[in-house]
CSV table of C-alpha atoms in Angstrom, one decimal:
chain,number,residue,atom,x,y,z
A,13,MET,CA,63.1,54.0,149.4
A,14,LYS,CA,64.0,50.9,146.7
A,15,PRO,CA,66.8,51.3,145.0
A,16,LEU,CA,65.3,51.2,141.8
A,17,ILE,CA,63.0,54.4,142.9
A,18,LYS,CA,65.3,56.1,144.2
A,19,SER,CA,67.7,55.6,141.1
A,20,TYR,CA,64.9,56.5,138.9
A,21,PHE,CA,64.1,60.1,141.1
A,22,ILE,CA,67.6,60.9,140.9
A,23,LEU,CA,67.6,61.0,137.2
A,24,LEU,CA,64.4,62.8,137.3
A,25,PHE,CA,66.0,65.8,139.8
A,26,LEU,CA,68.8,65.6,136.9
A,27,ALA,CA,66.9,66.0,134.1
A,28,VAL,CA,64.8,68.6,135.7
A,29,LEU,CA,68.1,70.6,136.7
A,30,SER,CA,69.6,70.1,133.3
A,31,SER,CA,66.5,71.4,131.6
A,32,SER,CA,66.8,74.2,133.7
A,33,SER,CA,69.7,75.0,133.1
A,34,HIS,CA,69.6,74.5,129.3
A,35,LEU,CA,66.3,77.1,129.6
A,36,ALA,CA,69.1,79.3,131.4
A,37,ALA,CA,71.5,79.7,129.1
A,38,GLN,CA,69.0,79.8,126.1
A,39,ALA,CA,67.5,83.0,128.3
A,40,SER,CA,70.5,84.8,128.8
A,41,MET,CA,71.9,84.0,124.7
A,42,SER,CA,68.3,85.6,124.3
A,43,ASP,CA,69.3,88.4,126.3
A,44,CYS,CA,69.9,90.9,123.6
A,45,SER,CA,69.0,94.3,125.0
A,46,CYS,CA,71.1,97.5,124.6
A,47,THR,CA,72.1,96.5,128.6
A,48,ALA,CA,73.4,93.5,127.5
A,49,ASP,CA,75.6,95.7,124.8
A,50,LEU,CA,76.7,97.7,127.0
A,51,THR,CA,77.7,95.7,130.2
A,52,SER,CA,79.5,94.2,127.0
A,53,LEU,CA,81.3,97.0,125.4
A,54,HIS,CA,82.4,97.9,129.8
A,55,ASP,CA,84.3,95.0,130.3
A,56,MET,CA,86.3,95.4,126.9
A,57,ILE,CA,87.3,98.8,128.0
A,58,LYS,CA,88.1,98.3,131.5
A,59,GLU,CA,91.3,96.5,129.8
A,60,THR,CA,92.1,99.2,128.1
A,61,ALA,CA,95.2,102.0,128.4
A,62,SER,CA,92.9,105.1,127.9
A,63,TYR,CA,90.3,103.4,130.8
A,64,LYS,CA,93.0,103.7,133.4
A,65,MET,CA,93.8,107.6,131.9
A,66,SER,CA,90.2,108.4,131.8
A,67,LYS,CA,88.4,106.5,134.0
A,68,SER,CA,87.2,109.5,136.8
A,69,VAL,CA,85.6,110.7,133.3
A,70,TYR,CA,84.7,107.4,131.6
A,71,LEU,CA,83.3,105.6,135.1
A,72,LYS,CA,80.9,109.0,135.4
A,73,SER,CA,79.6,108.8,132.1
A,74,TYR,CA,79.0,105.1,132.2
A,75,ASP,CA,77.3,105.2,135.6
A,76,GLU,CA,74.6,108.0,133.5
A,77,ALA,CA,74.4,105.4,130.3
A,78,GLN,CA,73.1,102.8,132.8
A,79,LYS,CA,70.2,105.0,133.6
A,80,LEU,CA,69.3,106.1,130.4
A,81,VAL,CA,70.1,102.6,128.5
A,82,GLN,CA,66.7,101.3,129.1
A,83,GLU,CA,65.4,104.7,127.3
A,84,ALA,CA,67.2,102.9,124.0
A,85,ASN,CA,64.3,101.8,121.8
A,86,SER,CA,66.0,101.1,118.3
A,87,ASP,CA,69.4,99.8,117.8
A,88,TYR,CA,70.2,103.3,116.5
A,89,GLU,CA,69.5,104.6,119.8
A,90,CYS,CA,71.3,101.7,121.2
A,91,TYR,CA,74.6,102.4,119.2
A,92,LEU,CA,74.3,106.2,120.1
A,93,LEU,CA,74.7,105.5,123.9
A,94,LEU,CA,77.9,103.5,123.0
A,95,ALA,CA,79.6,105.6,120.5
A,96,GLU,CA,79.0,108.6,123.0
A,97,LEU,CA,80.0,106.7,125.9
A,98,LEU,CA,83.3,105.1,124.2
A,99,LEU,CA,83.8,109.2,123.7
A,100,THR,CA,84.5,109.7,127.1
A,101,LEU,CA,87.8,107.9,127.0
A,102,ASN,CA,89.3,110.9,124.8
A,103,ASP,CA,91.1,107.6,122.6
A,104,ASN,CA,90.1,108.4,119.2
A,105,HIS,CA,91.8,105.2,118.0
A,106,GLY,CA,88.6,103.3,119.6
A,107,ARG,CA,85.6,103.0,117.5
A,108,LEU,CA,82.4,101.3,117.0
A,109,TYR,CA,80.6,99.5,114.4
A,110,GLY,CA,77.8,97.7,113.0
A,111,ALA,CA,78.4,94.2,112.7
A,112,ASP,CA,76.3,94.3,109.9
A,113,LYS,CA,78.1,95.3,106.4
A,114,GLY,CA,75.1,96.6,104.6
A,115,ALA,CA,75.1,97.3,101.1
A,116,THR,CA,78.5,96.2,100.3
A,117,GLU,CA,80.0,96.9,96.1
A,118,GLU,CA,78.6,93.4,95.5
A,119,ILE,CA,75.5,94.1,96.8
A,120,ARG,CA,75.5,97.4,95.2
A,121,GLY,CA,76.6,96.2,91.9
A,122,ASN,CA,73.3,93.5,92.1
A,123,GLN,CA,69.6,94.7,91.6
A,124,THR,CA,68.2,91.8,93.2
A,125,GLN,CA,70.4,91.9,95.7
A,126,LEU,CA,70.6,95.8,96.6
A,127,ASP,CA,66.2,95.3,96.8
A,128,LYS,CA,66.8,92.8,99.4
A,129,PHE,CA,69.0,94.8,101.3
A,130,LYS,CA,66.2,97.6,100.9
A,131,GLN,CA,63.9,94.5,102.8
A,132,SER,CA,66.2,94.9,105.7
A,133,GLU,CA,66.8,96.1,109.2
A,134,LEU,CA,69.7,98.1,108.8
A,135,TYR,CA,68.4,99.6,105.8
A,136,ARG,CA,65.6,100.7,108.0
A,137,ALA,CA,67.7,101.2,111.2
A,138,TYR,CA,68.2,105.2,110.3
A,139,PRO,CA,65.3,107.7,112.6
A,140,ARG,CA,63.2,109.5,110.2
A,141,SER,CA,62.6,113.3,111.1
A,142,SER,CA,59.3,114.7,112.4
A,143,LEU,CA,59.8,117.4,110.6
A,144,SER,CA,58.6,119.4,107.5
A,145,LEU,CA,61.1,119.0,104.9
A,146,ASP,CA,60.0,122.1,103.0
A,147,SER,CA,60.1,124.4,106.5
A,148,LEU,CA,63.8,122.8,107.6
A,149,GLU,CA,65.1,123.9,104.6
A,150,ALA,CA,63.3,127.3,104.0
A,151,ALA,CA,64.6,127.5,108.3
A,152,LEU,CA,68.2,126.6,107.6
A,153,SER,CA,69.0,128.5,104.0
A,154,LYS,CA,69.1,131.8,106.2
A,155,SER,CA,72.1,130.8,107.8
A,156,LYS,CA,75.3,132.7,107.3
A,157,ALA,CA,78.0,130.9,105.6
A,158,ASP,CA,80.0,130.1,108.5
A,159,ASP,CA,77.2,128.7,111.2
A,160,ILE,CA,77.4,125.0,111.7
A,161,GLU,CA,73.8,125.2,110.8
A,162,GLY,CA,72.9,124.9,107.1
A,163,ILE,CA,72.3,123.5,104.1
A,164,TYR,CA,75.3,120.9,103.0
A,165,HIS,CA,76.0,119.4,99.5
A,166,LEU,CA,77.5,116.2,98.4
A,167,PRO,CA,77.6,117.0,94.5
A,168,ASP,CA,75.5,113.9,92.5
A,169,GLN,CA,74.8,112.8,96.0
A,170,LEU,CA,73.0,114.3,98.6
A,171,SER,CA,72.3,117.4,100.1
A,172,LEU,CA,71.7,117.3,103.9
A,173,GLY,CA,70.0,120.0,106.6
A,174,LEU,CA,72.2,120.6,109.8
A,175,TYR,CA,70.2,122.1,112.8
A,176,LEU,CA,71.1,122.0,116.5
A,177,ASP,CA,68.9,120.1,119.3
A,178,VAL,CA,68.6,121.9,121.8
A,179,SER,CA,67.2,119.1,124.5
A,180,ASN,CA,70.2,117.3,123.6
A,181,GLY,CA,73.1,119.8,122.6
A,182,HIS,CA,73.2,117.5,119.3
A,183,TYR,CA,73.6,118.8,116.2
A,184,ILE,CA,71.3,116.7,113.3
A,185,ALA,CA,71.8,116.1,110.1
A,186,ILE,CA,68.7,114.8,108.1
A,187,VAL,CA,68.8,114.0,103.6
A,188,LEU,CA,66.9,117.1,102.4
A,189,GLN,CA,67.1,115.7,98.5
A,190,SER,CA,68.7,112.1,97.5
A,191,ASN,CA,70.8,111.2,94.7
A,192,ASN,CA,71.9,107.8,96.4
A,193,ALA,CA,70.4,105.1,95.8
A,194,ILE,CA,69.9,103.8,99.7
A,195,TRP,CA,69.5,107.3,101.3
A,196,ASN,CA,66.1,108.6,101.3
A,197,PRO,CA,64.5,112.0,102.4
A,198,GLY,CA,63.9,113.0,105.6
A,199,GLU,CA,66.2,109.8,107.1
A,200,THR,CA,68.8,111.1,110.0
A,201,ILE,CA,71.9,110.3,108.8
A,202,TYR,CA,74.3,111.7,111.3
A,203,THR,CA,74.0,113.1,115.2
A,204,PHE,CA,77.4,114.7,116.0
A,205,ILE,CA,78.2,115.3,119.7
A,206,PRO,CA,80.1,118.2,120.4
A,207,TYR,CA,83.3,116.5,122.4
A,208,VAL,CA,83.5,119.8,124.6
A,209,ASP,CA,79.9,118.1,126.1
A,210,VAL,CA,81.4,114.6,127.3
A,211,LEU,CA,85.0,115.9,127.7
A,212,GLY,CA,85.2,119.5,128.8
A,213,SER,CA,86.2,122.4,127.5
A,214,SER,CA,90.1,122.6,129.0
A,215,LEU,CA,90.6,119.1,126.8
A,216,THR,CA,89.2,120.7,123.3
A,217,PRO,CA,89.3,123.7,121.4
A,218,SER,CA,86.0,126.1,120.6
A,219,GLY,CA,84.3,127.4,118.2
A,220,ALA,CA,84.6,126.2,114.2
A,221,ASP,CA,88.2,124.0,115.3
A,222,GLY,CA,86.0,122.4,117.5
A,223,TYR,CA,85.8,118.3,117.4
A,224,LEU,CA,82.2,116.3,117.0
A,225,LEU,CA,81.5,112.8,117.0
A,226,GLY,CA,80.0,111.7,114.4
A,227,VAL,CA,77.4,108.8,114.5
A,228,GLY,CA,75.5,107.5,111.2
A,229,GLY,CA,75.8,105.8,108.8
A,230,SER,CA,78.3,105.0,105.9
A,231,LEU,CA,77.4,107.0,102.4
A,232,SER,CA,77.7,103.8,100.4
A,233,SER,CA,76.9,101.1,102.6
A,234,LYS,CA,74.3,102.2,105.2
A,235,ARG,CA,76.6,100.4,107.8
A,236,LEU,CA,76.6,101.9,111.1
A,237,ILE,CA,79.8,103.8,111.8
A,238,SER,CA,81.2,106.5,114.0
A,239,TYR,CA,84.2,109.5,113.5
A,240,THR,CA,85.5,112.2,114.4
A,241,GLU,CA,84.6,115.7,112.2
A,242,ARG,CA,84.9,119.1,112.1
A,243,ILE,CA,82.8,121.8,110.6
A,244,ASP,CA,84.9,125.0,109.5
A,245,HIS,CA,83.7,127.5,107.1
A,246,GLY,CA,80.7,125.4,106.1
A,247,THR,CA,82.7,122.4,105.2
A,248,PHE,CA,82.8,119.0,106.5
A,249,LEU,CA,86.3,118.6,107.0
A,250,THR,CA,85.7,114.7,106.4
A,251,MET,CA,83.2,113.9,104.5
A,252,GLY,CA,83.3,117.1,102.3
A,253,PHE,CA,80.0,118.0,102.3
A,254,ARG,CA,80.0,122.3,100.9
A,255,LYS,CA,77.7,124.7,102.0
A,256,ASP,CA,78.7,126.0,98.6
A,257,SER,CA,79.0,123.2,96.8
A,258,SER,CA,80.5,125.6,93.4
A,259,GLU,CA,84.1,125.7,94.9
A,260,LYS,CA,86.0,123.5,95.0
A,261,TYR,CA,87.5,121.2,98.2
A,262,GLN,CA,91.1,122.7,98.5
A,263,ALA,CA,91.5,120.6,101.8
A,264,ARG,CA,92.2,117.5,99.7
A,265,SER,CA,95.1,116.4,98.0
A,266,ILE,CA,95.1,117.2,93.9
A,267,HIS,CA,96.4,113.7,93.8
A,268,ARG,CA,93.7,111.2,95.4
A,269,ASP,CA,94.9,108.4,93.0
A,270,THR,CA,98.8,108.5,93.5
A,271,THR,CA,100.3,107.6,97.5
A,272,TYR,CA,103.8,108.8,96.9
A,273,LEU,CA,104.9,111.4,94.3
A,274,ARG,CA,107.0,113.7,93.5
A,275,ARG,CA,107.1,116.7,91.2
A,276,ASP,CA,110.1,119.2,90.6
A,277,ILE,CA,107.9,122.4,90.7
A,278,SER,CA,111.2,124.4,90.1
A,279,ASP,CA,115.1,124.5,89.8
A,280,ASP,CA,114.0,125.5,94.1
A,281,ILE,CA,111.1,124.3,94.8
A,282,THR,CA,110.2,120.0,95.5
A,283,TYR,CA,107.0,118.6,96.2
A,284,ILE,CA,106.4,115.4,97.4
A,285,LYS,CA,103.1,113.6,98.6
A,286,ALA,CA,103.8,110.5,101.1
A,287,GLY,CA,100.0,109.4,101.0
A,288,SER,CA,100.2,106.7,103.8
A,289,PHE,CA,103.0,105.8,106.3
A,290,SER,CA,101.4,101.7,106.2
A,291,SER,CA,103.8,99.0,107.2
A,292,TRP,CA,102.4,96.6,105.7
A,293,HIS,CA,103.3,95.5,102.7
A,294,PRO,CA,102.4,96.6,99.6
A,295,THR,CA,102.5,99.8,100.5
A,296,LEU,CA,105.9,99.4,102.4
A,297,GLY,CA,107.6,97.8,99.7
A,298,GLU,CA,106.4,100.7,97.2
A,299,ALA,CA,107.4,103.6,100.3
A,300,ASP,CA,111.1,101.9,100.7
A,301,ARG,CA,111.4,102.4,96.8
A,302,PHE,CA,110.4,105.6,96.8
A,303,TYR,CA,112.3,107.2,99.7
A,304,ALA,CA,115.7,105.4,97.9
A,305,SER,CA,114.9,107.4,94.2
A,306,LEU,CA,115.0,110.2,96.8
A,307,GLN,CA,118.1,109.7,98.5
A,308,GLY,CA,120.7,112.2,97.7
A,309,ASN,CA,118.9,113.0,94.7
A,310,ILE,CA,116.6,116.4,95.8
A,311,SER,CA,119.1,119.5,94.7
A,312,ALA,CA,116.2,122.4,95.6
A,313,PRO,CA,116.3,123.9,98.6
A,314,HIS,CA,112.5,124.3,99.4
A,315,LEU,CA,110.9,120.8,99.5
A,316,ILE,CA,107.2,120.6,100.4
A,317,ILE,CA,105.9,116.9,102.3
A,318,ASP,CA,102.5,116.7,101.3
A,319,LEU,CA,100.7,115.0,104.4
A,320,ARG,CA,96.7,115.2,103.5
A,321,ASP,CA,95.3,112.3,103.9
A,322,ASN,CA,97.6,110.8,105.0
A,323,SER,CA,95.9,107.7,108.0
A,324,GLY,CA,99.3,106.9,108.8
A,325,GLY,CA,100.8,103.6,109.5
A,326,GLY,CA,103.9,103.3,111.8
A,327,ASP,CA,108.0,104.1,112.1
A,328,ARG,CA,109.1,101.7,110.0
A,329,ASN,CA,107.8,103.5,107.1
A,330,SER,CA,107.8,107.3,108.2
A,331,ASP,CA,111.2,107.1,109.3
A,332,GLY,CA,112.7,106.3,106.4
A,333,LEU,CA,111.4,110.0,105.0
A,334,ARG,CA,112.3,111.5,108.1
A,335,ARG,CA,116.1,111.0,107.4
A,336,ILE,CA,115.4,112.2,103.9
A,337,ILE,CA,114.1,115.5,105.4
A,338,LYS,CA,117.0,114.9,108.2
A,339,GLU,CA,119.6,115.6,105.3
A,340,HIS,CA,117.6,117.7,103.9
A,341,VAL,CA,117.5,120.8,106.6
A,342,LYS,CA,120.8,121.1,107.0
A,343,THR,CA,120.4,123.4,104.2
A,344,GLY,CA,117.4,123.8,103.0
A,345,LYS,CA,113.5,124.6,104.5
A,346,VAL,CA,111.1,121.9,104.8
A,347,TYR,CA,106.9,122.4,104.4
A,348,LEU,CA,104.7,119.9,105.6
A,349,ILE,CA,100.9,120.2,105.1
A,350,THR,CA,98.1,119.0,107.1
A,351,ASN,CA,95.0,118.0,106.9
A,352,HIS,CA,91.9,117.0,109.1
A,353,THR,CA,92.3,114.0,107.6
A,354,THR,CA,96.1,113.3,108.2
A,355,ILE,CA,95.9,111.4,111.1
A,356,SER,CA,97.8,108.5,113.8
A,357,ASN,CA,101.6,108.3,112.4
A,358,ALA,CA,101.3,111.0,110.1
A,359,GLU,CA,100.4,113.2,113.3
A,360,GLN,CA,103.5,112.0,115.1
A,361,PHE,CA,105.4,112.5,112.4
A,362,THR,CA,104.6,116.0,112.1
A,363,LEU,CA,105.4,116.5,115.1
A,364,ALA,CA,109.5,115.4,114.9
A,365,VAL,CA,110.2,116.6,112.1
A,366,ALA,CA,108.6,120.6,113.4
A,367,GLU,CA,110.3,120.2,116.5
A,368,GLY,CA,113.7,120.5,114.5
A,369,LYS,CA,114.9,123.7,112.4
A,370,ASN,CA,113.9,125.1,109.1
A,371,CYS,CA,110.7,123.3,109.3
A,372,THR,CA,107.0,125.2,108.7
A,373,VAL,CA,103.9,123.4,108.8
A,374,LEU,CA,100.4,124.8,106.9
A,375,GLY,CA,97.6,123.9,105.9
A,376,HIS,CA,94.7,122.5,108.6
A,377,ARG,CA,94.5,121.4,112.5
A,378,THR,CA,95.6,117.4,112.1
A,379,ASN,CA,92.9,114.9,113.4
A,380,GLY,CA,93.6,114.3,116.9
A,381,THR,CA,94.3,110.8,116.9
A,382,LEU,CA,97.6,110.0,117.9
A,383,THR,CA,98.2,108.9,121.7
A,384,TYR,CA,97.2,105.4,121.6
A,385,GLU,CA,97.7,102.3,119.0
A,386,ILE,CA,95.9,99.6,117.8
A,387,LYS,CA,98.1,96.9,119.0
A,388,GLY,CA,96.9,93.6,119.7
A,389,THR,CA,93.2,92.8,120.2
A,390,ILE,CA,91.2,94.2,122.8
A,391,GLY,CA,87.6,94.5,121.4
A,392,GLY,CA,85.1,92.5,118.8
A,393,VAL,CA,81.5,91.6,118.6
A,394,LEU,CA,79.5,92.9,121.8
A,395,SER,CA,76.7,90.2,123.0
A,396,CYS,CA,74.2,91.0,121.1
A,397,ASP,CA,76.5,90.2,117.5
A,398,ARG,CA,74.7,94.0,116.6
A,399,TYR,CA,77.9,95.8,117.1
A,400,LEU,CA,81.8,95.6,116.5
A,401,VAL,CA,84.2,97.3,118.8
A,402,GLN,CA,88.1,98.4,117.7
A,403,LEU,CA,89.8,99.1,120.9
A,404,ALA,CA,93.4,100.7,121.7
A,405,SER,CA,95.7,98.6,124.0
A,406,LYS,CA,99.2,101.2,123.7
A,407,LYS,CA,99.3,104.2,124.8
A,408,HIS,CA,102.2,106.9,123.6
A,409,GLY,CA,101.4,109.4,126.9
A,410,LYS,CA,104.0,112.2,125.0
A,411,TYR,CA,100.9,113.0,122.7
A,412,LEU,CA,98.2,113.1,125.3
A,413,GLN,CA,97.9,117.0,124.9
A,414,TYR,CA,97.3,116.6,120.8
A,415,GLU,CA,94.7,114.0,121.4
A,416,SER,CA,91.2,115.1,120.3
A,417,ARG,CA,93.2,118.1,119.3
A,418,GLY,CA,95.1,117.9,116.7
A,419,VAL,CA,98.7,119.8,115.4
A,420,GLN,CA,98.3,123.2,115.1
A,421,PRO,CA,100.0,123.8,111.5
A,422,ASP,CA,102.1,127.5,111.7
A,423,VAL,CA,100.0,128.7,108.7
A,424,ILE,CA,96.5,128.1,108.2
A,425,LEU,CA,95.6,127.4,104.4
A,426,ASP,CA,92.2,128.6,103.2
A,427,MET,CA,89.5,127.0,101.4
A,428,HIS,CA,89.1,129.0,97.9
A,429,SER,CA,92.2,127.9,96.4
A,430,GLU,CA,94.7,125.3,95.7
A,431,TRP,CA,97.1,124.7,98.7
A,432,VAL,CA,100.6,123.6,97.2
A,433,ASP,CA,100.1,127.1,95.1
A,434,GLN,CA,99.5,129.0,98.6
A,435,VAL,CA,102.5,127.1,100.3
A,436,ILE,CA,104.7,127.9,96.9
A,437,TYR,CA,103.4,131.6,97.5
A,438,TYR,CA,104.5,131.8,101.6
A,439,ILE,CA,108.0,130.8,100.4
A,440,ASP,CA,108.1,133.4,97.5
A,441,THR,CA,107.3,135.8,100.5
A,442,HIS,CA,109.2,134.4,103.5
A,443,GLU,CA,112.3,134.0,101.8
């Protein structure tokens, strides 16, 4: 073969090889199946501390997910499969979100943009029930007050019908009525997966105190979310839906717009709200100034610390309040108020204070998200750019028994009267 001809064929071969590689790369990039997202999530999970702790349970579920992934026929079904797999790590800091943020505040404030959002894939992503809404509502209206199934309301927003899907043990929440601009009657807003189905009864309390993984959409934006929920005495303890919407939701703090607050109820009782333990400014600076104002300035023998809706933070913040309590319990008593949305470092704080003397915890069981910590970066967007995962990298093993369970209070407060008033009554009757 002449050198020129030989060179031509070499160049032709290289061009074909390059073209084939390019096409293969394009094919790989276009592989946006749920299988690709499952593989991507699995690779991230293997880097976490919770994977090492829950490896056998997780790998069993991963094998099952690999079989079921072909049946995921929509983004919602894929998201549900991935969220349920993540649940098996027993790490409630690990979360999966939709990459599309949906109807943000900016979009909701602009009718043209909102109309455009209503043409999007995310707006139409939620399964529509094939059930007759009138028949569903009639059937669920017969449920008892303490049944999980039933009709729930969020005033001026939505009414939901919640029923058990006996085929898989999930609870399905269907929108029955809507005053919300982005949610429509007939849509599935949440699918609730009982933790006991995935983690086993030895890990999770049963009944009304049982954990549920809520998979669905944000009320305000329709973004795909997953979160922990408990449904107790006709109330969604996280989202606030209630069977009887005429009663005030007492589990939440009455001072919703204030992070730190002191109120001297009487000469004998001082009330303090600590709404966040964030270790970032400006919250940390506000906390430091607040704790400084309390130092040596509490003479009442009874100190109520309200930790409702405190989503945690770090010791850099909470240690300031612990020092004040440590000094106070030498001569007085402390009463911590907790609820289902007392989370993470606020739960660790509760345990540390409760282990000391002269402390009583009242309210509801805490969230059960305290063993792991988001430190460093594990996670990101999965391979198809549809879902975003955030995973914990640090473990606090001494709290493992409380993960997905929470801290049980000494005294359960009911939902029928203001909780601070109930604590005051407890103090008056137990001195």
